[in-house]
Amino acid sequence: DVYKRQLPLMMSRNRKRFRMIRFLHTADWQIGKPFGGFEPDVRAELRAERFAVVARIAALARDEGCAAILVAGDAFDDNTIGDRDIVRTLDAMAGFPGPWVMLPGNHDAALPVSVWTRIRAGGALPVDLRIADTPDIIMLADGRLAVLAAPLTRRHEGQDVTDWFDRAETPAGAARVGLAHGAVANRLPEAAESGNPISDRRAETARLDYLALGDWHGFLEVAPRTVYSGTPEADRFTSNAPGHAALVEIALPGEGARVRRLDTGRLRWASLEVFVDNAVEALDEAMATLADPLRSLVSLKLAGTVSLHGRMAMQDRLSYWGSRLFALRTDESGLYDRPEAADFERMEISGFVRAAMERLRARAEDAADPQREAAAQALRLAYVEHRRQQAAT
């Protein structure tokens, strides 16, 4: 009873002695990601955005008065990235002098020869960089913050590399923060739990104030005091809240952390499904939902039926939007041609040519014809070419 009465007073005294710690948690920069499938100029811009977002993270940490930045793995997309990419990354980090604690993840694992050994061999650095490539405790903020690091030393680990956190001793009065990269058990989709497992009770069993994680590319508080910051700049067509970093504040060790999600992403990746049914306007209406087209990468899936004239109009609108978006990918597999009599009237054809086109039309409309798609494509190409010749004369 005496202890219970004194406990609030003891906590109040500790709070006065302990100055609040604030740090930034980020992960999954994927520097050097190739972005295959896009045009070369788009790929170059996407790669450049990875450096730009690192510079934004550095500026945020500086402006928020952070004591450190913790990078929870996969800063680099591969251990074989070029030296220029490494130099550009370090230069982007210079806006926050440090300390930066960088953990090897599955893409940039702490192998005998890795991006980390190359950085160490490169000489003086523009920032205070702590490479957490061994399971160890890194003391920061004048001894007030103990970072328990669990690096990956190969791409896939079968065992939970954070297990040692439970037995780790840290200085009395220091906040305990775990830093790891992997899949929290029982909390993510099954496909995401195929490797590098982490206990969903680790923050509890290791008495952590906060567990900073990487690997899942969206911002997610996946378990108590256990947070994925996600990638700071979206890199795929998903809807799991990418484009953020976590601003973490610890007021008193043992009381957990206050976490605020900060926006860091510039580009927006959007997946749109549009049912056109011969109405080109439906495409424009869908694109009008984009807040900033020039910063939008769009994966567009079209469905419905169009006349041959409608198909040409659709292609014109796709070209229009392709020039106004950051990037446009189009899936037209659900879009079917439905030739109309007016299409042939526009072509002003007769005789043998008209008869051949009518036969193609019949085959394109016959669901049982194994050459249905080929007939539709031939009809479409013939129509487009004939209309272009008409326009040229």
Tab-separated table of C-alpha atoms in Angstrom:
chain	number	residue	atom	x	y	z
A	1	ASP	CA	0.000	0.000	0.000
A	2	VAL	CA	2.851	2.364	0.831
A	3	TYR	CA	4.491	1.489	-2.512
A	4	LYS	CA	1.243	2.114	-4.371
A	5	ARG	CA	0.927	5.532	-2.747
A	6	GLN	CA	4.527	6.423	-3.563
A	7	LEU	CA	4.478	5.098	-7.161
A	8	PRO	CA	2.873	8.211	-8.743
A	9	LEU	CA	5.422	10.404	-6.958
A	10	MET	CA	8.304	8.190	-8.116
A	11	MET	CA	7.059	8.292	-11.716
A	12	SER	CA	6.683	12.059	-11.517
A	13	ARG	CA	10.290	12.409	-10.362
A	14	ASN	CA	11.522	10.095	-13.119
A	15	ARG	CA	9.570	12.074	-15.692
A	16	LYS	CA	11.256	15.276	-14.565
A	17	ARG	CA	14.708	13.682	-14.827
A	18	PHE	CA	14.026	12.049	-18.223
A	19	ARG	CA	13.916	14.400	-21.178
A	20	MET	CA	11.525	13.290	-23.894
A	21	ILE	CA	13.113	11.469	-26.840
A	22	ARG	CA	11.906	12.078	-30.379
A	23	PHE	CA	13.148	10.122	-33.375
A	24	LEU	CA	12.090	9.302	-36.927
A	25	HIS	CA	11.448	5.730	-38.051
A	26	THR	CA	11.636	4.888	-41.749
A	27	ALA	CA	12.353	1.817	-43.896
A	28	ASP	CA	12.238	0.254	-47.354
A	29	TRP	CA	13.751	3.053	-49.400
A	30	GLN	CA	14.683	0.487	-52.072
A	31	ILE	CA	17.402	2.729	-53.516
A	32	GLY	CA	18.366	1.325	-56.912
A	33	LYS	CA	15.002	-0.330	-57.619
A	34	PRO	CA	14.910	-0.855	-61.413
A	35	PHE	CA	11.154	-0.239	-61.960
A	36	GLY	CA	10.984	-2.612	-64.906
A	37	GLY	CA	7.916	-2.364	-67.092
A	38	PHE	CA	8.030	1.414	-67.409
A	39	GLU	CA	9.515	3.470	-70.214
A	40	PRO	CA	13.190	4.437	-69.714
A	41	ASP	CA	12.436	8.106	-68.950
A	42	VAL	CA	9.813	7.143	-66.353
A	43	ARG	CA	12.191	4.619	-64.781
A	44	ALA	CA	14.838	7.313	-64.431
A	45	GLU	CA	12.378	9.678	-62.735
A	46	LEU	CA	11.165	6.985	-60.348
A	47	ARG	CA	14.721	6.124	-59.358
A	48	ALA	CA	15.468	9.810	-58.769
A	49	GLU	CA	12.432	10.092	-56.484
A	50	ARG	CA	14.031	7.577	-54.105
A	51	PHE	CA	16.883	10.021	-53.430
A	52	ALA	CA	14.489	12.968	-53.196
A	53	VAL	CA	12.405	11.316	-50.490
A	54	VAL	CA	15.504	10.554	-48.418
A	55	ALA	CA	16.301	14.277	-48.527
A	56	ARG	CA	12.717	15.025	-47.396
A	57	ILE	CA	13.096	12.575	-44.496
A	58	ALA	CA	16.317	14.278	-43.421
A	59	ALA	CA	14.598	17.683	-43.517
A	60	LEU	CA	11.614	16.402	-41.498
A	61	ALA	CA	13.876	14.965	-38.811
A	62	ARG	CA	15.780	18.229	-38.590
A	63	ASP	CA	12.633	20.362	-38.449
A	64	GLU	CA	11.017	18.104	-35.826
A	65	GLY	CA	14.095	18.215	-33.596
A	66	CYS	CA	14.714	14.467	-33.746
A	67	ALA	CA	17.536	12.875	-31.818
A	68	ALA	CA	18.065	10.178	-34.473
A	69	ILE	CA	16.695	8.477	-37.581
A	70	LEU	CA	16.204	4.704	-37.487
A	71	VAL	CA	16.117	2.916	-40.854
A	72	ALA	CA	14.546	-0.522	-40.432
A	73	GLY	CA	16.090	-2.330	-43.396
A	74	ASP	CA	16.052	-2.375	-47.197
A	75	ALA	CA	17.483	1.092	-47.620
A	76	PHE	CA	19.003	-0.384	-50.768
A	77	ASP	CA	17.272	-2.629	-53.288
A	78	ASP	CA	20.293	-4.860	-53.738
A	79	ASN	CA	23.824	-5.288	-52.419
A	80	THR	CA	25.181	-4.851	-55.942
A	81	ILE	CA	23.901	-1.323	-56.562
A	82	GLY	CA	26.350	1.087	-58.124
A	83	ASP	CA	28.731	3.298	-56.180
A	84	ARG	CA	27.018	6.381	-57.606
A	85	ASP	CA	23.731	5.337	-55.998
A	86	ILE	CA	25.476	4.964	-52.644
A	87	VAL	CA	27.084	8.403	-52.927
A	88	ARG	CA	23.781	10.034	-53.931
A	89	THR	CA	22.035	8.386	-50.972
A	90	LEU	CA	24.600	9.622	-48.468
A	91	ASP	CA	24.414	13.091	-50.003
A	92	ALA	CA	20.601	13.092	-49.622
A	93	MET	CA	21.012	12.111	-45.960
A	94	ALA	CA	23.277	15.086	-45.232
A	95	GLY	CA	20.306	17.337	-44.430
A	96	PHE	CA	20.183	15.614	-41.041
A	97	PRO	CA	23.697	15.200	-39.664
A	98	GLY	CA	22.762	12.217	-37.553
A	99	PRO	CA	22.904	9.864	-35.955
A	100	TRP	CA	21.399	7.590	-38.607
A	101	VAL	CA	21.040	3.942	-37.527
A	102	MET	CA	20.749	1.770	-40.635
A	103	LEU	CA	19.755	-1.882	-40.362
A	104	PRO	CA	20.463	-4.448	-43.104
A	105	GLY	CA	17.227	-5.997	-44.393
A	106	ASN	CA	16.567	-8.884	-46.757
A	107	HIS	CA	17.408	-6.871	-49.906
A	108	ASP	CA	20.614	-5.445	-48.434
A	109	ALA	CA	21.533	-8.202	-45.969
A	110	ALA	CA	24.775	-8.021	-43.995
A	111	LEU	CA	26.728	-10.452	-46.180
A	112	PRO	CA	30.538	-10.760	-46.010
A	113	VAL	CA	30.638	-8.444	-49.029
A	114	SER	CA	27.710	-6.027	-49.127
A	115	VAL	CA	26.702	-2.432	-49.628
A	116	TRP	CA	27.598	-1.949	-45.950
A	117	THR	CA	31.164	-3.200	-46.289
A	118	ARG	CA	31.545	-0.926	-49.314
A	119	ILE	CA	30.304	2.100	-47.359
A	120	ARG	CA	32.768	1.356	-44.573
A	121	ALA	CA	35.591	1.067	-47.079
A	122	GLY	CA	34.638	4.339	-48.755
A	123	GLY	CA	36.246	6.655	-46.237
A	124	ALA	CA	34.784	9.733	-44.537
A	125	LEU	CA	30.999	10.111	-44.592
A	126	PRO	CA	28.882	13.298	-44.710
A	127	VAL	CA	26.681	12.053	-41.828
A	128	ASP	CA	26.960	10.267	-38.485
A	129	LEU	CA	26.072	6.779	-39.687
A	130	ARG	CA	25.772	3.750	-37.388
A	131	ILE	CA	25.583	0.555	-39.447
A	132	ALA	CA	23.685	-1.979	-37.324
A	133	ASP	CA	24.984	-5.104	-39.073
A	134	THR	CA	25.488	-7.174	-35.913
A	135	PRO	CA	22.963	-8.039	-33.164
A	136	ASP	CA	23.876	-5.368	-30.634
A	137	ILE	CA	22.651	-2.476	-28.498
A	138	ILE	CA	23.328	1.024	-29.830
A	139	MET	CA	23.124	3.788	-27.248
A	140	LEU	CA	21.876	7.185	-28.426
A	141	ALA	CA	20.642	10.496	-27.033
A	142	ASP	CA	23.222	10.727	-24.256
A	143	GLY	CA	22.403	7.245	-23.036
A	144	ARG	CA	18.638	7.801	-22.850
A	145	LEU	CA	17.813	5.612	-25.862
A	146	ALA	CA	18.890	1.976	-26.257
A	147	VAL	CA	18.336	0.625	-29.792
A	148	LEU	CA	18.287	-3.174	-29.956
A	149	ALA	CA	19.218	-4.077	-33.526
A	150	ALA	CA	18.377	-7.374	-35.251
A	151	PRO	CA	20.006	-7.275	-38.711
A	152	LEU	CA	19.472	-9.906	-41.375
A	153	THR	CA	22.682	-11.631	-42.370
A	154	ARG	CA	21.050	-13.411	-45.299
A	155	ARG	CA	17.976	-12.816	-47.434
A	156	HIS	CA	15.779	-15.371	-45.657
A	157	GLU	CA	16.002	-16.352	-42.001
A	158	GLY	CA	14.019	-19.262	-40.644
A	159	GLN	CA	14.318	-18.188	-37.023
A	160	ASP	CA	13.180	-15.026	-35.265
A	161	VAL	CA	16.309	-12.864	-35.092
A	162	THR	CA	14.677	-10.595	-32.493
A	163	ASP	CA	14.546	-13.403	-29.910
A	164	TRP	CA	17.634	-12.046	-28.127
A	165	PHE	CA	15.793	-8.812	-27.302
A	166	ASP	CA	14.043	-10.590	-24.428
A	167	ARG	CA	17.347	-11.270	-22.657
A	168	ALA	CA	19.092	-7.995	-23.488
A	169	GLU	CA	20.069	-5.815	-20.537
A	170	THR	CA	19.995	-2.057	-21.062
A	171	PRO	CA	20.954	0.798	-18.715
A	172	ALA	CA	18.370	1.659	-16.078
A	173	GLY	CA	16.269	4.597	-17.137
A	174	ALA	CA	16.951	4.208	-20.875
A	175	ALA	CA	14.086	3.769	-23.327
A	176	ARG	CA	14.171	0.411	-25.132
A	177	VAL	CA	13.524	0.438	-28.875
A	178	GLY	CA	13.775	-2.595	-31.136
A	179	LEU	CA	14.861	-2.316	-34.778
A	180	ALA	CA	14.084	-5.237	-37.090
A	181	HIS	CA	13.036	-6.274	-40.594
A	182	GLY	CA	10.602	-9.079	-41.293
A	183	ALA	CA	7.046	-10.381	-41.014
A	184	VAL	CA	5.166	-10.177	-37.726
A	185	ALA	CA	3.547	-13.547	-37.135
A	186	ASN	CA	-0.254	-13.859	-37.205
A	187	ARG	CA	-0.763	-10.221	-38.162
A	188	LEU	CA	-0.073	-9.990	-41.905
A	189	PRO	CA	-1.508	-11.711	-44.999
A	190	GLU	CA	-0.209	-15.274	-45.296
A	191	ALA	CA	1.863	-14.479	-48.386
A	192	ALA	CA	3.774	-11.822	-46.423
A	193	GLU	CA	4.759	-14.271	-43.677
A	194	SER	CA	6.903	-16.559	-45.832
A	195	GLY	CA	10.226	-15.539	-44.291
A	196	ASN	CA	12.046	-13.616	-41.574
A	197	PRO	CA	9.446	-14.174	-38.817
A	198	ILE	CA	9.025	-11.830	-35.849
A	199	SER	CA	6.902	-12.641	-32.809
A	200	ASP	CA	3.777	-10.537	-32.491
A	201	ARG	CA	4.471	-10.358	-28.731
A	202	ARG	CA	8.082	-9.179	-29.052
A	203	ALA	CA	7.415	-5.650	-27.782
A	204	GLU	CA	5.776	-7.147	-24.709
A	205	THR	CA	8.258	-9.936	-23.964
A	206	ALA	CA	11.296	-7.703	-24.561
A	207	ARG	CA	9.840	-4.801	-22.560
A	208	LEU	CA	10.150	-2.479	-25.537
A	209	ASP	CA	8.763	1.012	-25.633
A	210	TYR	CA	8.623	0.714	-29.407
A	211	LEU	CA	9.482	-1.830	-32.091
A	212	ALA	CA	10.481	-0.167	-35.385
A	213	LEU	CA	9.930	-2.494	-38.317
A	214	GLY	CA	10.581	-2.679	-42.028
A	215	ASP	CA	9.481	-5.072	-44.810
A	216	TRP	CA	5.734	-4.303	-45.096
A	217	HIS	CA	5.526	-1.335	-47.471
A	218	GLY	CA	2.533	0.389	-45.879
A	219	PHE	CA	2.251	2.320	-42.611
A	220	LEU	CA	0.778	-0.099	-40.082
A	221	GLU	CA	0.613	-0.447	-36.311
A	222	VAL	CA	0.584	-4.207	-36.556
A	223	ALA	CA	0.631	-5.018	-32.820
A	224	PRO	CA	0.902	-3.018	-29.564
A	225	ARG	CA	3.938	-0.701	-29.705
A	226	THR	CA	4.898	-2.425	-32.974
A	227	VAL	CA	4.880	-0.315	-36.148
A	228	TYR	CA	5.790	-0.666	-39.819
A	229	SER	CA	6.681	2.756	-41.187
A	230	GLY	CA	6.211	1.544	-44.752
A	231	THR	CA	8.148	2.795	-47.738
A	232	PRO	CA	8.432	6.609	-47.752
A	233	GLU	CA	7.650	6.824	-51.479
A	234	ALA	CA	5.153	4.399	-53.018
A	235	ASP	CA	6.724	1.954	-55.467
A	236	ARG	CA	3.827	-0.226	-56.608
A	237	PHE	CA	0.077	-0.227	-57.227
A	238	THR	CA	-1.171	-1.063	-53.733
A	239	SER	CA	-3.584	0.507	-51.259
A	240	ASN	CA	-1.803	-0.236	-47.963
A	241	ALA	CA	-0.853	3.349	-47.034
A	242	PRO	CA	2.662	3.785	-48.454
A	243	GLY	CA	4.402	7.156	-48.562
A	244	HIS	CA	4.968	7.832	-44.854
A	245	ALA	CA	7.457	7.844	-41.995
A	246	ALA	CA	6.793	7.509	-38.263
A	247	LEU	CA	7.607	10.305	-35.837
A	248	VAL	CA	8.062	8.629	-32.458
A	249	GLU	CA	8.084	10.293	-29.032
A	250	ILE	CA	8.915	8.566	-25.749
A	251	ALA	CA	8.077	10.640	-22.689
A	252	LEU	CA	9.085	8.076	-20.069
A	253	PRO	CA	10.673	4.611	-20.414
A	254	GLY	CA	8.180	1.847	-19.757
A	255	GLU	CA	5.154	3.880	-20.816
A	256	GLY	CA	5.338	3.144	-24.540
A	257	ALA	CA	5.535	5.678	-27.338
A	258	ARG	CA	3.418	8.270	-29.070
A	259	VAL	CA	3.494	7.754	-32.843
A	260	ARG	CA	2.531	10.245	-35.510
A	261	ARG	CA	2.353	9.369	-39.199
A	262	LEU	CA	4.123	11.902	-41.418
A	263	ASP	CA	3.489	12.271	-45.147
A	264	THR	CA	6.674	11.860	-47.168
A	265	GLY	CA	5.510	10.607	-50.588
A	266	ARG	CA	5.195	12.836	-53.642
A	267	LEU	CA	3.840	10.418	-56.229
A	268	ARG	CA	0.458	8.682	-56.153
A	269	TRP	CA	-0.040	5.205	-57.590
A	270	ALA	CA	-3.687	4.596	-58.485
A	271	SER	CA	-5.514	1.529	-59.805
A	272	LEU	CA	-8.666	2.396	-61.752
A	273	GLU	CA	-11.296	0.136	-63.303
A	274	VAL	CA	-13.504	1.851	-65.862
A	275	PHE	CA	-16.581	0.377	-67.545
A	276	VAL	CA	-16.932	2.322	-70.767
A	277	ASP	CA	-19.688	0.573	-72.768
A	278	ASN	CA	-19.082	2.790	-75.792
A	279	ALA	CA	-18.975	5.939	-73.655
A	280	VAL	CA	-15.547	7.571	-73.865
A	281	GLU	CA	-16.694	10.139	-71.312
A	282	ALA	CA	-16.464	7.456	-68.611
A	283	LEU	CA	-12.680	7.501	-69.000
A	284	ASP	CA	-12.496	11.263	-68.512
A	285	GLU	CA	-14.768	11.042	-65.465
A	286	ALA	CA	-12.465	8.452	-63.868
A	287	MET	CA	-9.354	10.514	-64.538
A	288	ALA	CA	-11.038	13.572	-63.047
A	289	THR	CA	-10.896	11.845	-59.637
A	290	LEU	CA	-7.094	12.206	-59.600
A	291	ALA	CA	-6.030	15.104	-57.408
A	292	ASP	CA	-2.754	15.703	-59.240
A	293	PRO	CA	-2.449	13.933	-62.623
A	294	LEU	CA	1.171	14.958	-63.207
A	295	ARG	CA	2.143	13.160	-59.988
A	296	SER	CA	-0.054	10.131	-60.648
A	297	LEU	CA	0.937	6.716	-61.942
A	298	VAL	CA	-2.222	4.977	-63.107
A	299	SER	CA	-2.923	1.322	-63.734
A	300	LEU	CA	-6.081	1.455	-65.842
A	301	LYS	CA	-8.298	-1.548	-66.510
A	302	LEU	CA	-10.937	-0.999	-69.179
A	303	ALA	CA	-14.055	-3.122	-69.559
A	304	GLY	CA	-17.160	-3.026	-71.711
A	305	THR	CA	-17.905	-2.918	-75.417
A	306	VAL	CA	-17.073	-0.281	-78.003
A	307	SER	CA	-17.818	0.309	-81.628
A	308	LEU	CA	-14.895	0.594	-84.024
A	309	HIS	CA	-15.351	4.346	-84.045
A	310	GLY	CA	-15.543	4.267	-80.246
A	311	ARG	CA	-12.298	2.277	-80.100
A	312	MET	CA	-10.512	4.982	-82.088
A	313	ALA	CA	-11.966	7.683	-79.864
A	314	MET	CA	-10.835	5.701	-76.821
A	315	GLN	CA	-7.281	5.461	-78.146
A	316	ASP	CA	-7.240	9.217	-78.718
A	317	ARG	CA	-8.308	9.823	-75.104
A	318	LEU	CA	-5.730	7.360	-73.796
A	319	SER	CA	-3.028	9.231	-75.712
A	320	TYR	CA	-4.323	12.483	-74.257
A	321	TRP	CA	-4.181	11.196	-70.685
A	322	GLY	CA	-0.879	9.413	-71.244
A	323	SER	CA	0.741	12.796	-71.875
A	324	ARG	CA	-0.789	14.322	-68.744
A	325	LEU	CA	-0.002	11.608	-66.212
A	326	PHE	CA	3.328	10.701	-64.678
A	327	ALA	CA	2.787	7.230	-66.152
A	328	LEU	CA	-0.115	5.201	-67.553
A	329	ARG	CA	-0.450	1.430	-67.821
A	330	THR	CA	-3.522	0.136	-69.644
A	331	ASP	CA	-5.172	-3.283	-69.586
A	332	GLU	CA	-7.720	-3.566	-72.409
A	333	SER	CA	-8.296	-7.316	-72.064
A	334	GLY	CA	-11.830	-6.686	-70.784
A	335	LEU	CA	-12.705	-4.332	-73.645
A	336	TYR	CA	-14.517	-5.915	-76.602
A	337	ASP	CA	-15.259	-4.547	-80.046
A	338	ARG	CA	-18.896	-4.342	-81.122
A	339	PRO	CA	-18.842	-3.166	-84.738
A	340	GLU	CA	-21.884	-1.184	-85.786
A	341	ALA	CA	-23.418	-0.438	-89.174
A	342	ALA	CA	-22.409	3.192	-88.708
A	343	ASP	CA	-18.752	2.101	-88.586
A	344	PHE	CA	-18.981	0.774	-92.145
A	345	GLU	CA	-20.892	3.821	-93.320
A	346	ARG	CA	-18.052	6.001	-92.095
A	347	MET	CA	-15.582	3.879	-94.084
A	348	GLU	CA	-17.539	4.442	-97.322
A	349	ILE	CA	-16.667	0.998	-98.661
A	350	SER	CA	-18.574	-1.378	-100.902
A	351	GLY	CA	-18.189	-4.495	-103.029
A	352	PHE	CA	-15.569	-7.078	-102.155
A	353	VAL	CA	-13.978	-4.964	-99.383
A	354	ARG	CA	-17.367	-4.431	-97.710
A	355	ALA	CA	-18.127	-8.151	-97.932
A	356	ALA	CA	-14.767	-9.086	-96.394
A	357	MET	CA	-15.300	-6.631	-93.553
A	358	GLU	CA	-18.766	-8.024	-92.904
A	359	ARG	CA	-17.358	-11.553	-92.709
A	360	LEU	CA	-14.763	-10.390	-90.185
A	361	ARG	CA	-17.522	-8.700	-88.216
A	362	ALA	CA	-19.578	-11.895	-88.119
A	363	ARG	CA	-16.623	-13.919	-86.851
A	364	ALA	CA	-15.731	-11.276	-84.269
A	365	GLU	CA	-19.289	-11.494	-82.880
A	366	ASP	CA	-19.405	-15.299	-82.817
A	367	ALA	CA	-18.513	-16.420	-79.288
A	368	ALA	CA	-17.968	-19.999	-80.530
A	369	ASP	CA	-15.434	-19.013	-83.202
A	370	PRO	CA	-11.884	-19.902	-82.008
A	371	GLN	CA	-10.539	-17.058	-84.165
A	372	ARG	CA	-12.939	-14.524	-82.707
A	373	GLU	CA	-10.241	-12.326	-81.146
A	374	ALA	CA	-8.033	-12.473	-84.253
A	375	ALA	CA	-10.984	-11.467	-86.426
A	376	ALA	CA	-11.813	-8.577	-84.102
A	377	GLN	CA	-8.226	-7.385	-84.164
A	378	ALA	CA	-8.027	-7.599	-87.972
A	379	LEU	CA	-11.283	-5.693	-88.291
A	380	ARG	CA	-10.064	-3.042	-85.889
A	381	LEU	CA	-6.739	-2.582	-87.689
A	382	ALA	CA	-8.439	-2.362	-91.058
A	383	TYR	CA	-10.892	0.213	-89.759
A	384	VAL	CA	-8.205	2.363	-88.130
A	385	GLU	CA	-5.968	2.285	-91.197
A	386	HIS	CA	-8.832	3.094	-93.579
A	387	ARG	CA	-9.977	6.021	-91.446
A	388	ARG	CA	-6.443	7.376	-91.261
A	389	GLN	CA	-6.131	7.226	-95.034
A	390	GLN	CA	-9.440	9.028	-95.340
A	391	ALA	CA	-8.245	11.747	-92.999
A	392	ALA	CA	-5.008	12.153	-94.972
A	393	THR	CA	-6.743	12.717	-98.317
